Amino acid sequence: RWRRTEWTAGGADPAEPGRTVVVHVRDVSDEQELAESLRPAAHQDRLTGLANRRGLRSAGDAADTGALIVLELGGLTAINDVHGPDLAEMVLVEVARRLRTRVEPTDVPARIGDTRFAVLTRGGAIRAHVLASRLITVLTAPYPAGGAEAHVSVWAGLADVTLDAGFDEAMRRAALALRAIRSGPPGAAEWYDEEMEDRLVRRSTLEQDLPGAVTRGQLDLS
């Protein structure tokens, strides 16, 4: 079969009389085949088989428009404490299965954190919001396993994917939208907007300044 090689040449100018050119040929077929076999694994979550953050970014960079849905699961720590880590992992695998079966073939589901999943969808805002609501309903259904039944809570943050913003910015915005509702009741889905970010920034600033103001005795609640 054909072999892949790397070539380097040493010695002086071959046009110069009395000198010899030495050519080194190295077989790199096995190295390149190994690299190609590992490339998909680098973009895939090992537990669920979904795309990981790197794989989702690769798909997002190729997307012109669409929406990003970021889903946060609550209750996995309790499942781990009550039923053990094996059931907690089974729940994560089942979450991935449910995501795969509820999205379109052109959508990209991914696991981007211990308890965080995402879906890159090519549809518009209305379809993305409907999809997010549907996924919340599907993922909050009970998880039966080995005579036990586990439950999780789900929140969803959404943001537009545009050519101007870029995928990383869409991820940041969806995460901010998720943060805005994460402290509220589960089952909510929220779109990012600039006013939301302003409120979060003000709240974060207050949280950072408040302890110092109390220590200095400069707190004014009037």
PDB file of N, CA and C in Angstrom, residues 37-120:
ATOM      1  N   SER A  37      -7.142   8.764  13.698  1.00  0.00           N
ATOM      2  CA  SER A  37      -8.056   7.960  14.504  1.00  0.00           C
ATOM      3  C   SER A  37      -8.408   8.654  15.813  1.00  0.00           C
ATOM      4  N   LEU A  38      -7.479   9.477  16.338  1.00  0.00           N
ATOM      5  CA  LEU A  38      -7.720  10.170  17.598  1.00  0.00           C
ATOM      6  C   LEU A  38      -8.498  11.466  17.417  1.00  0.00           C
ATOM      7  N   ARG A  39      -8.532  11.998  16.184  1.00  0.00           N
ATOM      8  CA  ARG A  39      -9.183  13.288  15.954  1.00  0.00           C
ATOM      9  C   ARG A  39     -10.669  13.256  16.320  1.00  0.00           C
ATOM     10  N   PRO A  40     -11.455  12.233  15.908  1.00  0.00           N
ATOM     11  CA  PRO A  40     -12.861  12.215  16.341  1.00  0.00           C
ATOM     12  C   PRO A  40     -13.006  12.117  17.855  1.00  0.00           C
ATOM     13  N   ALA A  41     -12.145  11.339  18.507  1.00  0.00           N
ATOM     14  CA  ALA A  41     -12.230  11.194  19.962  1.00  0.00           C
ATOM     15  C   ALA A  41     -11.995  12.517  20.668  1.00  0.00           C
ATOM     16  N   ALA A  42     -11.168  13.372  20.092  1.00  0.00           N
ATOM     17  CA  ALA A  42     -10.887  14.668  20.702  1.00  0.00           C
ATOM     18  C   ALA A  42     -12.100  15.585  20.675  1.00  0.00           C
ATOM     19  N   HIS A  43     -13.076  15.280  19.825  1.00  0.00           N
ATOM     20  CA  HIS A  43     -14.280  16.101  19.711  1.00  0.00           C
ATOM     21  C   HIS A  43     -15.508  15.408  20.302  1.00  0.00           C
ATOM     22  N   GLN A  44     -15.295  14.335  21.067  1.00  0.00           N
ATOM     23  CA  GLN A  44     -16.413  13.529  21.548  1.00  0.00           C
ATOM     24  C   GLN A  44     -16.313  13.317  23.051  1.00  0.00           C
ATOM     25  N   ASP A  45     -17.458  13.422  23.731  1.00  0.00           N
ATOM     26  CA  ASP A  45     -17.508  13.135  25.155  1.00  0.00           C
ATOM     27  C   ASP A  45     -17.442  11.623  25.368  1.00  0.00           C
ATOM     28  N   ARG A  46     -16.545  11.176  26.219  1.00  0.00           N
ATOM     29  CA  ARG A  46     -16.298   9.741  26.357  1.00  0.00           C
ATOM     30  C   ARG A  46     -17.466   9.001  26.999  1.00  0.00           C
ATOM     31  N   LEU A  47     -18.161   9.625  27.940  1.00  0.00           N
ATOM     32  CA  LEU A  47     -19.244   8.932  28.630  1.00  0.00           C
ATOM     33  C   LEU A  47     -20.491   8.813  27.774  1.00  0.00           C
ATOM     34  N   THR A  48     -20.902   9.909  27.141  1.00  0.00           N
ATOM     35  CA  THR A  48     -22.194   9.935  26.444  1.00  0.00           C
ATOM     36  C   THR A  48     -22.093   9.713  24.940  1.00  0.00           C
ATOM     37  N   GLY A  49     -20.911   9.903  24.372  1.00  0.00           N
ATOM     38  CA  GLY A  49     -20.769   9.788  22.927  1.00  0.00           C
ATOM     39  C   GLY A  49     -21.225  11.028  22.171  1.00  0.00           C
ATOM     40  N   LEU A  50     -21.722  12.042  22.888  1.00  0.00           N
ATOM     41  CA  LEU A  50     -22.091  13.297  22.238  1.00  0.00           C
ATOM     42  C   LEU A  50     -20.829  14.096  21.912  1.00  0.00           C
ATOM     43  N   ALA A  51     -21.002  15.147  21.139  1.00  0.00           N
ATOM     44  CA  ALA A  51     -19.898  16.074  20.928  1.00  0.00           C
ATOM     45  C   ALA A  51     -19.519  16.698  22.267  1.00  0.00           C
ATOM     46  N   ASN A  52     -18.238  16.995  22.445  1.00  0.00           N
ATOM     47  CA  ASN A  52     -17.816  17.739  23.625  1.00  0.00           C
ATOM     48  C   ASN A  52     -17.740  19.224  23.265  1.00  0.00           C
ATOM     49  N   ARG A  53     -17.195  20.034  24.159  1.00  0.00           N
ATOM     50  CA  ARG A  53     -17.149  21.476  23.914  1.00  0.00           C
ATOM     51  C   ARG A  53     -16.352  21.794  22.651  1.00  0.00           C
ATOM     52  N   ARG A  54     -15.252  21.077  22.447  1.00  0.00           N
ATOM     53  CA  ARG A  54     -14.441  21.315  21.256  1.00  0.00           C
ATOM     54  C   ARG A  54     -15.197  20.932  19.992  1.00  0.00           C
ATOM     55  N   GLY A  55     -15.902  19.803  20.049  1.00  0.00           N
ATOM     56  CA  GLY A  55     -16.676  19.385  18.888  1.00  0.00           C
ATOM     57  C   GLY A  55     -17.815  20.336  18.589  1.00  0.00           C
ATOM     58  N   LEU A  56     -18.463  20.843  19.646  1.00  0.00           N
ATOM     59  CA  LEU A  56     -19.549  21.801  19.445  1.00  0.00           C
ATOM     60  C   LEU A  56     -19.023  23.094  18.851  1.00  0.00           C
ATOM     61  N   ARG A  57     -17.852  23.544  19.322  1.00  0.00           N
ATOM     62  CA  ARG A  57     -17.266  24.763  18.769  1.00  0.00           C
ATOM     63  C   ARG A  57     -16.926  24.578  17.291  1.00  0.00           C
ATOM     64  N   SER A  58     -16.424  23.413  16.937  1.00  0.00           N
ATOM     65  CA  SER A  58     -16.097  23.145  15.541  1.00  0.00           C
ATOM     66  C   SER A  58     -17.346  23.232  14.676  1.00  0.00           C
ATOM     67  N   ALA A  59     -18.456  22.672  15.174  1.00  0.00           N
ATOM     68  CA  ALA A  59     -19.710  22.758  14.426  1.00  0.00           C
ATOM     69  C   ALA A  59     -20.231  24.185  14.407  1.00  0.00           C
ATOM     70  N   GLY A  60     -20.070  24.898  15.519  1.00  0.00           N
ATOM     71  CA  GLY A  60     -20.551  26.275  15.595  1.00  0.00           C
ATOM     72  C   GLY A  60     -19.790  27.212  14.691  1.00  0.00           C
ATOM     73  N   ASP A  61     -18.480  26.980  14.552  1.00  0.00           N
ATOM     74  CA  ASP A  61     -17.681  27.833  13.676  1.00  0.00           C
ATOM     75  C   ASP A  61     -18.113  27.701  12.214  1.00  0.00           C
ATOM     76  N   ALA A  62     -18.693  26.536  11.883  1.00  0.00           N
ATOM     77  CA  ALA A  62     -19.128  26.308  10.503  1.00  0.00           C
ATOM     78  C   ALA A  62     -20.562  26.758  10.263  1.00  0.00           C
ATOM     79  N   ALA A  63     -21.249  27.185  11.329  1.00  0.00           N
ATOM     80  CA  ALA A  63     -22.650  27.587  11.206  1.00  0.00           C
ATOM     81  C   ALA A  63     -22.756  29.080  10.918  1.00  0.00           C
ATOM     82  N   ASP A  64     -23.556  29.443   9.919  1.00  0.00           N
ATOM     83  CA  ASP A  64     -23.779  30.854   9.607  1.00  0.00           C
ATOM     84  C   ASP A  64     -24.782  31.479  10.569  1.00  0.00           C
ATOM     85  N   THR A  65     -25.904  30.801  10.737  1.00  0.00           N
ATOM     86  CA  THR A  65     -26.958  31.306  11.622  1.00  0.00           C
ATOM     87  C   THR A  65     -27.569  30.125  12.369  1.00  0.00           C
ATOM     88  N   GLY A  66     -28.372  30.445  13.346  1.00  0.00           N
ATOM     89  CA  GLY A  66     -29.036  29.414  14.128  1.00  0.00           C
ATOM     90  C   GLY A  66     -29.183  29.880  15.552  1.00  0.00           C
ATOM     91  N   ALA A  67     -29.270  28.916  16.460  1.00  0.00           N
ATOM     92  CA  ALA A  67     -29.425  29.236  17.876  1.00  0.00           C
ATOM     93  C   ALA A  67     -28.692  28.196  18.704  1.00  0.00           C
ATOM     94  N   LEU A  68     -28.278  28.612  19.879  1.00  0.00           N
ATOM     95  CA  LEU A  68     -27.592  27.725  20.809  1.00  0.00           C
ATOM     96  C   LEU A  68     -28.434  27.608  22.071  1.00  0.00           C
ATOM     97  N   ILE A  69     -28.723  26.379  22.461  1.00  0.00           N
ATOM     98  CA  ILE A  69     -29.474  26.092  23.679  1.00  0.00           C
ATOM     99  C   ILE A  69     -28.511  25.449  24.668  1.00  0.00           C
ATOM    100  N   VAL A  70     -28.350  26.052  25.833  1.00  0.00           N
ATOM    101  CA  VAL A  70     -27.508  25.489  26.883  1.00  0.00           C
ATOM    102  C   VAL A  70     -28.410  25.022  28.019  1.00  0.00           C
ATOM    103  N   LEU A  71     -28.287  23.748  28.389  1.00  0.00           N
ATOM    104  CA  LEU A  71     -29.148  23.118  29.380  1.00  0.00           C
ATOM    105  C   LEU A  71     -28.341  22.762  30.629  1.00  0.00           C
ATOM    106  N   GLU A  72     -28.852  23.155  31.776  1.00  0.00           N
ATOM    107  CA  GLU A  72     -28.208  22.830  33.052  1.00  0.00           C
ATOM    108  C   GLU A  72     -29.079  21.828  33.802  1.00  0.00           C
ATOM    109  N   LEU A  73     -28.462  20.733  34.283  1.00  0.00           N
ATOM    110  CA  LEU A  73     -29.179  19.719  35.045  1.00  0.00           C
ATOM    111  C   LEU A  73     -28.946  19.936  36.532  1.00  0.00           C
ATOM    112  N   GLY A  74     -30.000  19.900  37.291  1.00  0.00           N
ATOM    113  CA  GLY A  74     -29.905  19.960  38.735  1.00  0.00           C
ATOM    114  C   GLY A  74     -30.342  18.644  39.350  1.00  0.00           C
ATOM    115  N   GLY A  75     -29.759  18.277  40.468  1.00  0.00           N
ATOM    116  CA  GLY A  75     -30.162  17.057  41.152  1.00  0.00           C
ATOM    117  C   GLY A  75     -29.225  15.888  40.984  1.00  0.00           C
ATOM    118  N   LEU A  76     -28.197  16.021  40.150  1.00  0.00           N
ATOM    119  CA  LEU A  76     -27.287  14.898  39.937  1.00  0.00           C
ATOM    120  C   LEU A  76     -26.457  14.590  41.183  1.00  0.00           C
ATOM    121  N   THR A  77     -26.113  15.614  41.942  1.00  0.00           N
ATOM    122  CA  THR A  77     -25.373  15.367  43.185  1.00  0.00           C
ATOM    123  C   THR A  77     -26.211  14.555  44.158  1.00  0.00           C
ATOM    124  N   ALA A  78     -27.494  14.851  44.253  1.00  0.00           N
ATOM    125  CA  ALA A  78     -28.384  14.089  45.127  1.00  0.00           C
ATOM    126  C   ALA A  78     -28.521  12.650  44.635  1.00  0.00           C
ATOM    127  N   ILE A  79     -28.609  12.470  43.314  1.00  0.00           N
ATOM    128  CA  ILE A  79     -28.687  11.114  42.760  1.00  0.00           C
ATOM    129  C   ILE A  79     -27.431  10.331  43.122  1.00  0.00           C
ATOM    130  N   ASN A  80     -26.295  10.987  42.997  1.00  0.00           N
ATOM    131  CA  ASN A  80     -25.032  10.336  43.340  1.00  0.00           C
ATOM    132  C   ASN A  80     -24.982   9.966  44.823  1.00  0.00           C
ATOM    133  N   ASP A  81     -25.473  10.866  45.687  1.00  0.00           N
ATOM    134  CA  ASP A  81     -25.436  10.618  47.122  1.00  0.00           C
ATOM    135  C   ASP A  81     -26.397   9.503  47.534  1.00  0.00           C
ATOM    136  N   VAL A  82     -27.581   9.476  46.932  1.00  0.00           N
ATOM    137  CA  VAL A  82     -28.618   8.526  47.340  1.00  0.00           C
ATOM    138  C   VAL A  82     -28.459   7.169  46.649  1.00  0.00           C
ATOM    139  N   HIS A  83     -28.199   7.203  45.341  1.00  0.00           N
ATOM    140  CA  HIS A  83     -28.198   5.964  44.559  1.00  0.00           C
ATOM    141  C   HIS A  83     -26.807   5.515  44.128  1.00  0.00           C
ATOM    142  N   GLY A  84     -25.823   6.383  44.271  1.00  0.00           N
ATOM    143  CA  GLY A  84     -24.468   6.000  43.894  1.00  0.00           C
ATOM    144  C   GLY A  84     -24.051   6.551  42.541  1.00  0.00           C
ATOM    145  N   PRO A  85     -22.744   6.570  42.268  1.00  0.00           N
ATOM    146  CA  PRO A  85     -22.232   7.163  41.029  1.00  0.00           C
ATOM    147  C   PRO A  85     -22.625   6.401  39.767  1.00  0.00           C
ATOM    148  N   ASP A  86     -22.871   5.084  39.900  1.00  0.00           N
ATOM    149  CA  ASP A  86     -23.240   4.310  38.708  1.00  0.00           C
ATOM    150  C   ASP A  86     -24.572   4.781  38.142  1.00  0.00           C
ATOM    151  N   LEU A  87     -25.545   5.002  39.015  1.00  0.00           N
ATOM    152  CA  LEU A  87     -26.841   5.476  38.543  1.00  0.00           C
ATOM    153  C   LEU A  87     -26.732   6.900  38.023  1.00  0.00           C
ATOM    154  N   ALA A  88     -25.906   7.718  38.655  1.00  0.00           N
ATOM    155  CA  ALA A  88     -25.713   9.089  38.171  1.00  0.00           C
ATOM    156  C   ALA A  88     -25.164   9.076  36.750  1.00  0.00           C
ATOM    157  N   GLU A  89     -24.222   8.179  36.468  1.00  0.00           N
ATOM    158  CA  GLU A  89     -23.692   8.069  35.110  1.00  0.00           C
ATOM    159  C   GLU A  89     -24.744   7.533  34.149  1.00  0.00           C
ATOM    160  N   MET A  90     -25.563   6.586  34.612  1.00  0.00           N
ATOM    161  CA  MET A  90     -26.636   6.064  33.763  1.00  0.00           C
ATOM    162  C   MET A  90     -27.614   7.166  33.385  1.00  0.00           C
ATOM    163  N   VAL A  91     -27.886   8.067  34.321  1.00  0.00           N
ATOM    164  CA  VAL A  91     -28.782   9.191  34.029  1.00  0.00           C
ATOM    165  C   VAL A  91     -28.175  10.084  32.953  1.00  0.00           C
ATOM    166  N   LEU A  92     -26.886  10.367  33.042  1.00  0.00           N
ATOM    167  CA  LEU A  92     -26.222  11.198  32.045  1.00  0.00           C
ATOM    168  C   LEU A  92     -26.267  10.539  30.661  1.00  0.00           C
ATOM    169  N   VAL A  93     -26.050   9.235  30.621  1.00  0.00           N
ATOM    170  CA  VAL A  93     -26.118   8.517  29.348  1.00  0.00           C
ATOM    171  C   VAL A  93     -27.539   8.574  28.777  1.00  0.00           C
ATOM    172  N   GLU A  94     -28.541   8.444  29.651  1.00  0.00           N
ATOM    173  CA  GLU A  94     -29.924   8.508  29.197  1.00  0.00           C
ATOM    174  C   GLU A  94     -30.294   9.917  28.746  1.00  0.00           C
ATOM    175  N   VAL A  95     -29.765  10.923  29.434  1.00  0.00           N
ATOM    176  CA  VAL A  95     -29.974  12.302  28.986  1.00  0.00           C
ATOM    177  C   VAL A  95     -29.465  12.467  27.555  1.00  0.00           C
ATOM    178  N   ALA A  96     -28.282  11.943  27.284  1.00  0.00           N
ATOM    179  CA  ALA A  96     -27.716  12.032  25.943  1.00  0.00           C
ATOM    180  C   ALA A  96     -28.597  11.314  24.926  1.00  0.00           C
ATOM    181  N   ARG A  97     -29.122  10.140  25.290  1.00  0.00           N
ATOM    182  CA  ARG A  97     -29.989   9.401  24.371  1.00  0.00           C
ATOM    183  C   ARG A  97     -31.256  10.191  24.061  1.00  0.00           C
ATOM    184  N   ARG A  98     -31.849  10.778  25.086  1.00  0.00           N
ATOM    185  CA  ARG A  98     -33.074  11.548  24.878  1.00  0.00           C
ATOM    186  C   ARG A  98     -32.801  12.771  23.999  1.00  0.00           C
ATOM    187  N   LEU A  99     -31.651  13.401  24.187  1.00  0.00           N
ATOM    188  CA  LEU A  99     -31.316  14.544  23.342  1.00  0.00           C
ATOM    189  C   LEU A  99     -31.203  14.113  21.883  1.00  0.00           C
ATOM    190  N   ARG A 100     -30.513  13.015  21.645  1.00  0.00           N
ATOM    191  CA  ARG A 100     -30.315  12.547  20.265  1.00  0.00           C
ATOM    192  C   ARG A 100     -31.648  12.286  19.569  1.00  0.00           C
ATOM    193  N   THR A 101     -32.590  11.719  20.311  1.00  0.00           N
ATOM    194  CA  THR A 101     -33.853  11.313  19.683  1.00  0.00           C
ATOM    195  C   THR A 101     -34.837  12.463  19.528  1.00  0.00           C
ATOM    196  N   ARG A 102     -34.546  13.625  20.117  1.00  0.00           N
ATOM    197  CA  ARG A 102     -35.500  14.733  20.054  1.00  0.00           C
ATOM    198  C   ARG A 102     -35.040  15.888  19.169  1.00  0.00           C
ATOM    199  N   VAL A 103     -33.827  15.849  18.688  1.00  0.00           N
ATOM    200  CA  VAL A 103     -33.338  16.942  17.847  1.00  0.00           C
ATOM    201  C   VAL A 103     -33.346  16.513  16.381  1.00  0.00           C
ATOM    202  N   GLU A 104     -33.238  17.491  15.500  1.00  0.00           N
ATOM    203  CA  GLU A 104     -33.198  17.212  14.068  1.00  0.00           C
ATOM    204  C   GLU A 104     -31.818  16.682  13.660  1.00  0.00           C
ATOM    205  N   PRO A 105     -31.762  15.973  12.521  1.00  0.00           N
ATOM    206  CA  PRO A 105     -30.464  15.450  12.067  1.00  0.00           C
ATOM    207  C   PRO A 105     -29.410  16.537  11.858  1.00  0.00           C
ATOM    208  N   THR A 106     -29.852  17.757  11.554  1.00  0.00           N
ATOM    209  CA  THR A 106     -28.895  18.844  11.336  1.00  0.00           C
ATOM    210  C   THR A 106     -28.478  19.527  12.632  1.00  0.00           C
ATOM    211  N   ASP A 107     -29.151  19.206  13.746  1.00  0.00           N
ATOM    212  CA  ASP A 107     -28.781  19.783  15.035  1.00  0.00           C
ATOM    213  C   ASP A 107     -27.592  19.026  15.627  1.00  0.00           C
ATOM    214  N   VAL A 108     -26.863  19.702  16.510  1.00  0.00           N
ATOM    215  CA  VAL A 108     -25.687  19.085  17.140  1.00  0.00           C
ATOM    216  C   VAL A 108     -25.866  19.106  18.660  1.00  0.00           C
ATOM    217  N   PRO A 109     -26.190  17.954  19.272  1.00  0.00           N
ATOM    218  CA  PRO A 109     -26.243  17.885  20.732  1.00  0.00           C
ATOM    219  C   PRO A 109     -24.849  17.656  21.300  1.00  0.00           C
ATOM    220  N   ALA A 110     -24.584  18.193  22.476  1.00  0.00           N
ATOM    221  CA  ALA A 110     -23.240  18.083  23.050  1.00  0.00           C
ATOM    222  C   ALA A 110     -23.324  18.084  24.565  1.00  0.00           C
ATOM    223  N   ARG A 111     -22.310  17.499  25.182  1.00  0.00           N
ATOM    224  CA  ARG A 111     -22.120  17.614  26.622  1.00  0.00           C
ATOM    225  C   ARG A 111     -20.926  18.527  26.838  1.00  0.00           C
ATOM    226  N   ILE A 112     -21.141  19.663  27.494  1.00  0.00           N
ATOM    227  CA  ILE A 112     -20.090  20.675  27.602  1.00  0.00           C
ATOM    228  C   ILE A 112     -19.625  20.886  29.041  1.00  0.00           C
ATOM    229  N   GLY A 113     -20.099  20.063  29.971  1.00  0.00           N
ATOM    230  CA  GLY A 113     -19.688  20.164  31.365  1.00  0.00           C
ATOM    231  C   GLY A 113     -20.215  18.977  32.133  1.00  0.00           C
ATOM    232  N   ASP A 114     -19.887  18.902  33.419  1.00  0.00           N
ATOM    233  CA  ASP A 114     -20.341  17.770  34.225  1.00  0.00           C
ATOM    234  C   ASP A 114     -21.856  17.646  34.223  1.00  0.00           C
ATOM    235  N   THR A 115     -22.549  18.761  34.350  1.00  0.00           N
ATOM    236  CA  THR A 115     -24.016  18.746  34.404  1.00  0.00           C
ATOM    237  C   THR A 115     -24.633  19.646  33.334  1.00  0.00           C
ATOM    238  N   ARG A 116     -23.859  19.985  32.341  1.00  0.00           N
ATOM    239  CA  ARG A 116     -24.321  20.940  31.338  1.00  0.00           C
ATOM    240  C   ARG A 116     -24.260  20.337  29.936  1.00  0.00           C
ATOM    241  N   PHE A 117     -25.366  20.482  29.212  1.00  0.00           N
ATOM    242  CA  PHE A 117     -25.476  20.007  27.844  1.00  0.00           C
ATOM    243  C   PHE A 117     -25.842  21.186  26.949  1.00  0.00           C
ATOM    244  N   ALA A 118     -25.750  20.995  25.654  1.00  0.00           N
ATOM    245  CA  ALA A 118     -26.081  22.068  24.716  1.00  0.00           C
ATOM    246  C   ALA A 118     -26.577  21.459  23.414  1.00  0.00           C
ATOM    247  N   VAL A 119     -27.336  22.255  22.688  1.00  0.00           N
ATOM    248  CA  VAL A 119     -27.796  21.863  21.346  1.00  0.00           C
ATOM    249  C   VAL A 119     -27.601  23.055  20.425  1.00  0.00           C
ATOM    250  N   LEU A 120     -26.863  22.836  19.358  1.00  0.00           N
ATOM    251  CA  LEU A 120     -26.727  23.834  18.306  1.00  0.00           C
ATOM    252  C   LEU A 120     -27.759  23.498  17.245  1.00  0.00           C
TER     253      LEU A 120
END
